[in-house]
Amino acid sequence: MSFLNIDSVKARTFDAIVIGSGISGGWAAKELTGKGLRTLVLERGRDVKHITDYPTTMMQPWEFPHAGQLSKEYLDANPIASRCYANREDASHFFVKDAEHPYVQEKPFDWIRGYQVGGKSLMWARGTQRWSQYDFDGPARDGFAVEWPITYKEIERWYSYVEKFAGISGNKDGLAQLPDGEFLPPHEQSCVEKYFTEQMAKQYKGTRPIIIGRCAHLTKPQPIHYQQGRAQCQNRSLCQRGCPYGGYFSSNSSTLPWAAKTGKLTLQPDSVVHSIIFDEKKAGPTGAPVQSGRASGVRVIDAHTKQMTEYYAKIIFVNAACLNSNLILLNSKSSRFPNGFGNDNGLLGKYVAFHNFRTTISAEYEGFLDTTTEGIRPNSSYIPRFRNVFKQETDFLRGYAAGFGSSRMTHADTAGIGEELKASLMQPKYGNWRVGSHMMGETIPKESNYVALDPNLVDPWGIPQLSVSVAYDENDEKMIRDFHEQMTEMLTVAGFTNIQTHDKPDKAPGLDIHEMGGVRMGKDPKTSLLNKWNQFHTCKNVFVTDGACMTSTSTQNPSLTFMAITARAANHAVEELRKGNL
């Protein structure tokens, strides 16, 4: 019997364990397996294989029972998940259903989740911008959060490393606040976007640049992308369905298959991680038990049978997505860490921040009436942050970036039937060009924005439900007002008309899907949880490299930074393991 137990433990022992298979988890799997480590990737959701499990990817509009719209039944049952911009009839199977995964809202918060292999990398917006040194300097310069333990120079080569593999489309713009990267050819701006770009350059002397967005699309695949089995983006703009061409980056089309080719990957879906196991005791030099200071593995609950199993490894990467990573760590209690894993300073779960997507602006342009768009572009123009970049110039901290897109309004005459109707539909009447911009504001990490374990409620797997207390503050309100004022001015001087601002004060945080913090990096163990290599100060063989590790949020889409931080941390982990330090 003892031999059977030993064999069982051996079968459940790996060199590394990665919790989560989304954007950062996929990168951890790729890097660790690529360096020869037998790696177990645990995913709480179902398996989704590239191409095979994209059931709607080739469906035509008329094949959907509700013409692509979510049914009333679905809307009534899922008031949170249905608010997400990407959750449509063709992609609802990739979104968590509200009732199946409950959580507690101390303050209104829309927690959007995708529990399957690949996570939210299947239906993300694909914006990919580097941070600049100004972003890493933000907390120290502006006096919020804590100082970042890394600089742009330390992560610059890792940005290049992940960009080349993932495939990022963009233009070399030469902006100090938005460093250039390793780009595939950019998408083209529309004539109205080009006009706006030129007007802003003239009116603001280069201080308010407008650029084509940088995004994870293969506009011109390179050999490394063909080696992954991916092909050129077809500009279908059906990305939320899963791309059968691998035209945009996802864990399913890129990092996970790459890791599998090494023969070192074990991918285990339907595995709900309960907690991390801290190695409480081992024999010391005198034979007396002492604490090892290391984690030995994880406890996993089978999503269907609810049976718990333990898995063991020398290295553990926590990449369950920001709030779930916080939940797992808060639930990882031991005599050494009674308040959650590594939580000696009581900061675990605190200083959660996000991006403020609450407000938009729209306008019309009466020129270029002899021009319209042809085809579809899975991208838009982008307005990099221009407020408080080089100096503090407003009554609020930090700043905002913004998306900027355009389209020609059309009106079809639907009178008549049969051939008459067909002829009318084939000759739409064009109106003015219409433009829109959405703000992506940086929120300030605050202790009052936190997540915690509910003391009474548990989920279907017996794990405490996560209680979320996150809200906007006056700094966010000032930023929204400034966005309205500055964008109105910019559109006015460029000759746009019918300018309208749109704000939804009752729109809860969360729909940005850019949660960050709770397990922040820093230089001082008294004020942070992780060091510059994303290791716990108090437990060096546990790494956190998803959004939970972020000290502040900047204004840029965060996914590219998650990828770069993960690749950097994985490289360090393997080096330390080989030196015998883990």
XYZ file of C-alpha atoms in Angstrom:
582
model
C 0.000 0.000 0.000
C 2.832 2.393 0.795
C 4.321 1.797 -2.655
C 0.988 2.677 -4.242
C 0.880 5.911 -2.240
C 4.438 6.754 -3.249
C 3.634 6.093 -6.889
C 0.523 8.244 -6.619
C 2.468 11.163 -5.152
C 5.119 10.789 -7.838
C 2.471 10.940 -10.563
C 1.185 14.178 -9.064
C 4.608 15.805 -8.757
C 5.942 18.220 -11.375
C 8.776 20.691 -11.741
C 6.341 23.593 -11.993
C 2.643 24.296 -11.591
C 0.848 27.126 -13.384
C -2.586 28.156 -12.101
C -4.599 29.505 -15.023
C -4.322 29.200 -18.795
C -5.145 32.720 -19.957
C -2.738 35.272 -21.411
C -0.212 35.217 -18.558
C -0.709 31.539 -17.681
C -0.129 30.548 -21.278
C 3.122 32.496 -21.329
C 4.261 30.895 -18.064
C 3.536 27.460 -19.567
C 5.441 28.272 -22.758
C 8.516 29.588 -20.945
C 8.744 26.905 -18.257
C 8.242 23.965 -20.619
C 10.598 25.535 -23.137
C 13.324 25.481 -20.513
C 12.764 21.805 -19.836
C 10.471 21.880 -16.796
C 7.660 19.336 -16.521
C 4.784 21.738 -16.074
C 1.196 21.196 -14.923
C -1.258 23.860 -16.049
C -4.456 23.910 -14.019
C -7.563 25.483 -15.547
C -10.801 25.669 -13.575
C -12.956 25.723 -16.715
C -13.592 23.317 -19.556
C -11.162 22.411 -22.309
C -11.257 24.550 -25.445
C -9.051 23.396 -28.302
C -7.986 25.794 -31.015
C -10.369 25.717 -34.010
C -12.129 22.519 -32.863
C -13.992 24.242 -30.040
C -14.987 27.491 -31.764
C -18.540 26.394 -32.655
C -19.756 29.702 -34.104
C -16.616 30.879 -35.869
C -17.860 30.194 -39.416
C -21.573 30.755 -38.874
C -23.444 33.253 -41.025
C -25.670 35.969 -39.476
C -28.889 34.226 -40.524
C -27.835 31.016 -38.770
C -28.225 32.558 -35.311
C -31.678 32.149 -33.765
C -31.670 35.723 -32.422
C -29.739 37.417 -35.254
C -26.636 37.655 -33.105
C -28.378 39.327 -30.165
C -28.577 37.850 -26.674
C -31.991 36.390 -25.929
C -34.254 37.893 -23.277
C -33.934 34.664 -21.329
C -30.135 35.004 -21.308
C -30.276 38.712 -20.414
C -32.634 38.071 -17.506
C -30.463 35.231 -16.172
C -27.126 37.015 -16.682
C -27.452 40.737 -15.973
C -23.716 41.015 -15.211
C -22.127 38.915 -17.968
C -24.469 40.344 -20.614
C -23.143 43.876 -20.057
C -19.786 42.990 -21.611
C -19.283 44.481 -25.072
C -18.029 41.153 -26.498
C -20.801 38.981 -25.064
C -23.108 38.343 -28.007
C -25.029 35.346 -29.207
C -21.947 34.161 -31.090
C -19.708 34.212 -27.995
C -21.889 33.784 -24.910
C -20.565 30.225 -24.462
C -17.174 31.734 -23.539
C -18.578 33.834 -20.680
C -19.279 32.728 -17.128
C -22.964 32.518 -16.261
C -23.840 34.707 -13.291
C -25.634 32.096 -11.192
C -22.975 29.420 -11.602
C -20.128 31.477 -10.114
C -21.513 33.802 -7.431
C -19.615 36.586 -5.694
C -20.499 39.341 -3.236
C -20.715 42.989 -4.275
C -20.072 45.173 -1.246
C -20.129 47.929 -3.852
C -21.468 47.458 -7.388
C -18.877 45.693 -9.535
C -19.334 43.824 -12.813
C -16.911 40.900 -12.701
C -16.548 39.555 -16.247
C -14.965 36.099 -16.460
C -14.164 33.428 -19.013
C -13.587 30.028 -17.408
C -12.116 27.763 -20.074
C -8.721 26.831 -21.436
C -7.406 30.107 -22.831
C -9.486 32.158 -20.428
C -10.297 35.653 -21.657
C -7.527 35.523 -24.271
C -10.236 34.145 -26.572
C -12.394 37.272 -26.425
C -10.093 40.118 -25.366
C -9.949 43.460 -27.218
C -6.320 42.814 -28.308
C -4.947 46.300 -27.594
C -1.216 46.047 -26.877
C 0.821 49.074 -25.856
C 4.063 49.193 -23.941
C 4.404 51.155 -20.754
C 6.980 53.940 -20.636
C 9.295 54.952 -17.829
C 6.802 57.712 -17.022
C 4.275 55.005 -16.116
C 6.694 53.083 -13.891
C 7.715 56.391 -12.252
C 4.101 57.391 -11.583
C 3.639 56.268 -7.977
C 6.980 57.642 -6.776
C 6.555 60.911 -8.657
C 2.904 61.553 -7.865
C 2.817 60.169 -4.333
C 0.320 57.304 -4.595
C 0.682 53.530 -4.109
C 4.311 52.442 -3.646
C 7.351 52.716 -5.862
C 7.647 50.167 -8.665
C 10.622 47.823 -8.127
C 11.333 47.614 -11.877
C 12.083 50.153 -14.600
C 11.268 50.291 -18.291
C 14.859 49.375 -19.120
C 14.550 46.168 -17.084
C 11.489 45.012 -18.981
C 12.243 46.500 -22.422
C 13.869 43.380 -23.875
C 11.008 41.237 -22.580
C 8.521 43.470 -24.392
C 10.488 42.811 -27.584
C 10.647 39.105 -26.818
C 6.892 38.618 -26.417
C 5.959 41.024 -29.229
C 7.932 39.034 -31.805
C 6.256 35.776 -30.786
C 2.711 37.095 -30.292
C 2.665 39.311 -33.372
C 1.832 42.980 -32.770
C 0.619 45.340 -35.474
C 1.569 48.989 -35.152
C 3.544 51.967 -36.374
C 6.836 53.409 -35.145
C 5.533 56.693 -33.764
C 8.558 57.903 -31.776
C 6.574 58.897 -28.676
C 8.320 59.185 -25.319
C 5.127 58.286 -23.427
C 4.414 55.243 -25.626
C 7.615 53.410 -26.608
C 7.782 51.754 -30.014
C 7.922 47.981 -30.242
C 8.602 45.105 -32.628
C 5.783 45.769 -35.052
C 4.119 44.053 -37.972
C 2.664 46.474 -40.579
C 0.007 48.789 -39.146
C -3.643 48.971 -40.093
C -4.631 52.076 -42.025
C -6.514 54.997 -40.560
C -9.651 56.181 -42.328
C -9.555 59.502 -44.162
C -11.374 61.187 -41.272
C -8.959 59.726 -38.721
C -6.023 60.912 -40.824
C -7.613 64.355 -41.030
C -8.070 64.486 -37.257
C -4.461 63.340 -36.764
C -3.207 66.127 -39.046
C -5.354 68.762 -37.365
C -4.169 67.795 -33.900
C -0.532 67.962 -35.052
C -1.143 71.452 -36.420
C -3.233 72.777 -33.533
C -1.236 71.284 -30.635
C 2.260 71.196 -32.143
C 2.745 67.466 -31.598
C 1.673 67.409 -27.937
C -1.542 65.491 -28.637
C -0.653 62.765 -31.128
C -3.230 60.481 -32.724
C -1.922 57.110 -33.951
C -3.260 53.885 -35.386
C -3.826 51.430 -32.558
C -1.300 48.773 -31.672
C -2.936 45.379 -31.536
C -2.184 41.654 -31.450
C -3.121 40.885 -35.068
C -0.983 39.180 -37.713
C -1.102 41.732 -40.521
C 1.978 40.089 -42.053
C 2.865 36.786 -40.378
C 6.534 36.009 -39.865
C 8.155 32.535 -39.864
C 7.706 32.251 -36.078
C 3.945 32.670 -36.518
C 3.699 30.059 -39.258
C 5.635 27.718 -36.975
C 2.836 28.195 -34.438
C 0.302 27.174 -37.085
C -1.126 30.669 -37.354
C -2.011 32.634 -40.484
C -2.766 36.196 -41.520
C -5.642 38.071 -39.913
C -8.605 38.151 -42.307
C -10.070 41.370 -40.834
C -13.340 39.585 -40.094
C -13.822 41.394 -36.768
C -15.436 38.253 -35.357
C -12.628 37.775 -32.859
C -14.850 37.024 -29.860
C -15.870 33.755 -31.574
C -12.308 32.409 -31.549
C -10.207 32.805 -34.691
C -9.749 29.645 -36.806
C -6.812 31.295 -38.578
C -4.979 32.224 -35.387
C -4.969 35.743 -36.825
C -4.952 37.299 -33.363
C -2.966 36.154 -30.355
C -4.565 33.813 -27.849
C -3.234 31.148 -25.509
C -5.188 28.561 -27.485
C -3.614 29.352 -30.856
C -0.120 30.236 -29.674
C 1.517 29.637 -26.306
C -0.286 26.488 -25.145
C 0.229 24.511 -28.387
C 3.850 25.677 -28.378
C 4.265 24.411 -24.829
C 2.581 21.112 -25.749
C 5.109 20.507 -28.536
C 7.887 20.261 -25.923
C 6.343 17.126 -24.429
C 6.685 18.754 -21.008
C 3.140 20.111 -20.666
C 0.276 18.533 -18.747
C -2.872 20.596 -19.269
C -5.656 19.779 -16.825
C -9.013 21.548 -17.270
C -11.983 21.302 -14.866
C -9.550 21.837 -11.970
C -10.670 24.443 -9.441
C -7.692 25.517 -7.345
C -8.625 25.688 -3.692
C -5.354 26.906 -2.162
C -1.584 26.783 -2.184
C 0.068 24.341 0.208
C 2.731 25.889 2.417
C 5.320 23.352 3.560
C 4.735 23.767 7.286
C 7.487 21.527 8.556
C 10.528 19.552 7.509
C 13.424 18.040 9.407
C 16.076 20.550 10.481
C 19.813 19.941 11.054
C 19.145 18.447 14.477
C 16.166 16.416 13.351
C 13.705 18.857 14.897
C 10.947 20.098 12.560
C 11.425 23.581 11.073
C 9.544 25.558 8.468
C 10.958 25.232 4.954
C 9.863 28.679 3.863
C 8.549 27.206 0.631
C 5.259 26.137 -0.904
C 5.085 22.489 -1.857
C 2.024 22.377 -4.103
C -1.651 23.166 -4.580
C -4.990 21.717 -3.553
C -7.361 21.171 -6.470
C -11.078 20.392 -6.528
C -12.447 18.477 -9.501
C -15.056 20.768 -11.062
C -17.495 17.875 -11.522
C -16.889 15.304 -8.774
C -15.868 17.923 -6.140
C -13.065 15.578 -5.032
C -9.916 17.280 -3.753
C -6.440 16.248 -4.905
C -3.019 17.646 -4.095
C -0.325 18.333 -6.702
C 3.286 19.158 -5.951
C 6.054 21.198 -7.585
C 9.174 23.219 -6.843
C 7.830 26.338 -8.579
C 4.269 27.687 -8.550
C 3.005 30.438 -10.857
C -0.318 32.036 -9.908
C -2.035 33.287 -13.081
C -5.726 32.772 -12.402
C -6.554 36.395 -13.439
C -6.368 39.238 -10.940
C -9.372 38.736 -8.663
C -9.258 34.942 -8.772
C -5.560 35.005 -7.914
C -6.389 37.183 -4.921
C -9.124 34.726 -3.953
C -6.826 31.695 -4.111
C -4.116 33.427 -2.084
C -6.560 34.731 0.531
C -7.884 31.185 0.888
C -4.361 29.727 1.241
C -4.163 29.775 5.024
C -1.725 27.949 7.285
C -0.217 28.354 10.714
C 2.553 30.381 9.043
C 0.081 32.493 7.048
C -3.190 32.580 9.011
C -4.485 35.603 7.073
C -3.715 34.386 3.573
C -0.630 33.390 1.660
C 2.347 35.679 2.243
C 0.100 38.166 4.005
C 2.360 39.203 6.889
C 1.687 42.906 6.293
C -2.094 42.573 5.935
C -2.103 44.069 2.413
C -3.244 41.013 0.462
C -6.376 41.879 -1.506
C -5.945 45.629 -1.030
C -5.072 48.451 -3.424
C -7.065 46.978 -6.283
C -7.294 49.341 -9.262
C -8.773 49.269 -12.753
C -9.336 51.385 -15.857
C -12.166 53.866 -16.055
C -14.128 53.170 -19.255
C -17.259 54.929 -18.048
C -17.500 57.780 -20.509
C -17.490 58.428 -24.262
C -17.844 61.299 -26.727
C -19.235 61.393 -30.276
C -19.329 63.881 -33.129
C -19.958 64.271 -36.860
C -17.843 65.559 -39.722
C -19.402 67.039 -42.835
C -16.407 66.589 -45.109
C -15.134 63.675 -47.224
C -18.640 63.010 -48.484
C -17.198 61.472 -51.643
C -15.470 58.781 -49.567
C -16.512 55.833 -47.433
C -14.876 52.756 -45.924
C -14.476 49.403 -47.586
C -14.215 46.173 -45.615
C -13.693 45.837 -41.878
C -10.770 46.709 -39.621
C -10.375 44.930 -36.245
C -8.702 47.975 -34.724
C -9.134 51.718 -34.262
C -7.037 54.804 -33.849
C -5.602 55.600 -30.436
C -4.944 58.776 -28.487
C -1.988 58.234 -26.131
C -2.074 59.926 -22.759
C -1.309 63.646 -23.002
C -2.321 64.900 -19.528
C 0.178 64.993 -16.609
C 2.770 63.057 -18.608
C 5.881 65.174 -18.162
C 4.630 67.353 -15.319
C 1.573 67.713 -13.078
C -0.757 70.157 -14.851
C -4.289 69.357 -13.641
C -6.203 69.070 -10.371
C -6.271 65.257 -10.695
C -3.510 62.651 -10.563
C -2.376 60.654 -13.598
C -4.272 60.715 -16.902
C -6.147 58.889 -19.615
C -5.713 57.409 -23.067
C -8.568 57.066 -25.526
C -9.736 55.033 -28.463
C -10.864 56.930 -31.559
C -12.833 55.467 -34.445
C -14.908 56.599 -37.416
C -17.597 55.322 -39.734
C -19.842 56.682 -42.461
C -23.493 56.750 -41.501
C -25.808 54.961 -43.914
C -29.557 54.958 -44.305
C -31.266 52.281 -46.392
C -34.703 52.769 -47.911
C -36.696 49.740 -46.756
C -39.831 50.619 -48.668
C -41.224 48.084 -51.081
C -40.921 44.330 -51.314
C -39.131 41.798 -53.479
C -36.897 43.166 -56.242
C -37.752 46.755 -55.318
C -36.550 46.225 -51.738
C -33.386 44.454 -52.889
C -32.536 47.319 -55.215
C -33.051 49.855 -52.411
C -30.832 47.949 -50.010
C -28.071 47.777 -52.614
C -28.057 51.580 -52.886
C -27.753 52.921 -49.312
C -27.972 56.650 -48.727
C -24.857 57.979 -47.006
C -24.910 60.609 -44.306
C -22.065 62.399 -42.521
C -19.032 60.714 -41.059
C -19.454 59.933 -37.389
C -16.599 59.584 -34.898
C -16.487 58.262 -31.355
C -13.942 58.118 -28.564
C -13.896 56.206 -25.293
C -11.754 57.194 -22.329
C -9.435 54.725 -20.627
C -8.510 56.445 -17.376
C -5.952 55.340 -14.810
C -7.488 54.863 -11.383
C -5.412 55.318 -8.247
C -4.777 52.200 -6.109
C -6.397 52.796 -2.713
C -6.613 50.699 0.421
C -10.382 51.228 0.375
C -10.556 49.369 -2.952
C -10.146 45.755 -1.886
C -11.343 42.178 -2.180
C -11.801 39.773 0.722
C -13.283 36.376 1.554
C -16.906 36.447 2.592
C -17.145 34.920 6.093
C -20.431 33.123 5.426
C -21.032 32.407 1.749
C -19.300 29.707 -0.275
C -19.385 28.809 -3.959
C -20.510 25.420 -5.367
C -17.049 24.005 -4.577
C -17.122 24.995 -0.934
C -14.653 27.852 -1.426
C -15.490 31.197 0.215
C -17.069 33.634 -2.190
C -15.066 36.716 -3.080
C -16.400 39.965 -1.693
C -15.561 42.972 -3.878
C -15.447 46.557 -2.588
C -14.229 48.709 -5.467
C -15.534 52.133 -6.535
C -14.756 55.332 -8.402
C -13.557 58.371 -6.467
C -13.325 62.142 -6.932
C -10.085 61.799 -8.893
C -11.973 59.686 -11.434
C -14.782 62.237 -11.643
C -12.318 65.085 -12.279
C -10.650 62.994 -14.991
C -13.991 62.378 -16.712
C -14.766 66.101 -16.729
C -11.341 66.839 -18.180
C -11.789 64.225 -20.904
C -15.082 65.832 -21.904
C -13.548 69.321 -21.935
C -10.358 68.431 -23.790
C -11.960 66.162 -26.380
C -14.729 68.706 -27.027
C -12.067 71.344 -27.622
C -10.060 69.045 -29.908
C -13.071 68.047 -31.989
C -14.256 71.657 -32.209
C -10.960 73.067 -33.479
C -10.850 70.264 -36.048
C -14.252 71.300 -37.404
C -16.442 68.505 -36.076
C -20.086 69.195 -35.245
C -22.899 67.714 -33.157
C -20.419 66.956 -30.358
C -22.065 64.979 -27.564
C -20.601 63.654 -24.328
C -21.995 60.471 -22.789
C -21.460 59.472 -19.177
C -23.081 56.743 -17.136
C -22.486 57.563 -13.452
C -24.365 54.420 -12.448
C -22.121 52.207 -14.602
C -20.188 50.051 -12.132
C -16.450 49.361 -12.381
C -15.485 46.034 -13.884
C -16.552 46.260 -17.513
C -13.064 47.459 -18.416
C -11.979 43.883 -17.496
C -8.593 45.339 -16.512
C -8.550 44.585 -12.788
C -5.102 44.970 -11.264
C -3.493 44.853 -7.842
C -4.126 43.152 -4.538
C -0.775 41.312 -4.624
C 1.351 44.237 -5.646
C 5.062 44.346 -6.406
C 7.371 46.628 -4.457
C 10.746 47.135 -2.873
C 9.738 46.887 0.784
C 8.147 43.737 2.313
C 6.285 46.022 4.712
C 4.374 47.714 1.891
C 4.195 45.088 -0.863
C 3.743 41.348 -1.360
C 6.076 40.632 -4.284
C 9.656 41.553 -5.136
C 11.035 42.747 -8.498
C 10.965 39.176 -9.848
C 7.301 38.665 -8.892
C 8.235 36.317 -6.036
C 6.563 36.581 -2.660
C 8.888 38.339 -0.246
C 8.010 35.625 2.244
C 8.033 32.580 -0.077
C 10.446 32.664 -2.989
C 9.086 29.740 -5.005
C 5.625 31.258 -5.547
C 5.283 33.804 -8.356
C 2.326 36.009 -9.316
C 2.493 37.509 -12.813
C -1.069 38.307 -13.836
C -2.921 41.547 -13.109
C -2.793 40.921 -9.372
C 0.927 41.783 -9.289
C 0.529 45.292 -10.655
C 1.558 48.199 -8.435
C -0.343 50.746 -10.523
C -2.344 50.582 -13.761
C -1.053 53.234 -16.176
C -3.477 54.054 -19.022
C -2.374 51.414 -21.517
C -4.078 48.082 -22.089
C -2.263 45.823 -19.610
C -2.053 42.449 -21.384
C 1.268 43.071 -23.162
C 2.848 44.019 -19.835
C 1.456 40.842 -18.235
C 3.111 38.813 -21.005
C 6.481 40.551 -20.624
C 6.475 40.349 -16.823
C 5.571 36.652 -16.975
C 8.335 35.768 -19.454
C 10.848 37.696 -17.342
C 9.750 36.042 -14.088
C 9.749 32.545 -15.610
C 13.282 33.016 -16.900
C 14.386 34.115 -13.430
C 12.577 31.207 -11.772
C 14.387 28.650 -13.910
C 17.750 30.316 -13.296
C 17.164 30.286 -9.544
C 15.991 26.676 -9.633
C 19.140 25.607 -11.427
C 21.260 27.451 -8.864
C 19.484 25.546 -6.096
C 17.840 28.673 -4.691
C 14.309 27.326 -5.058
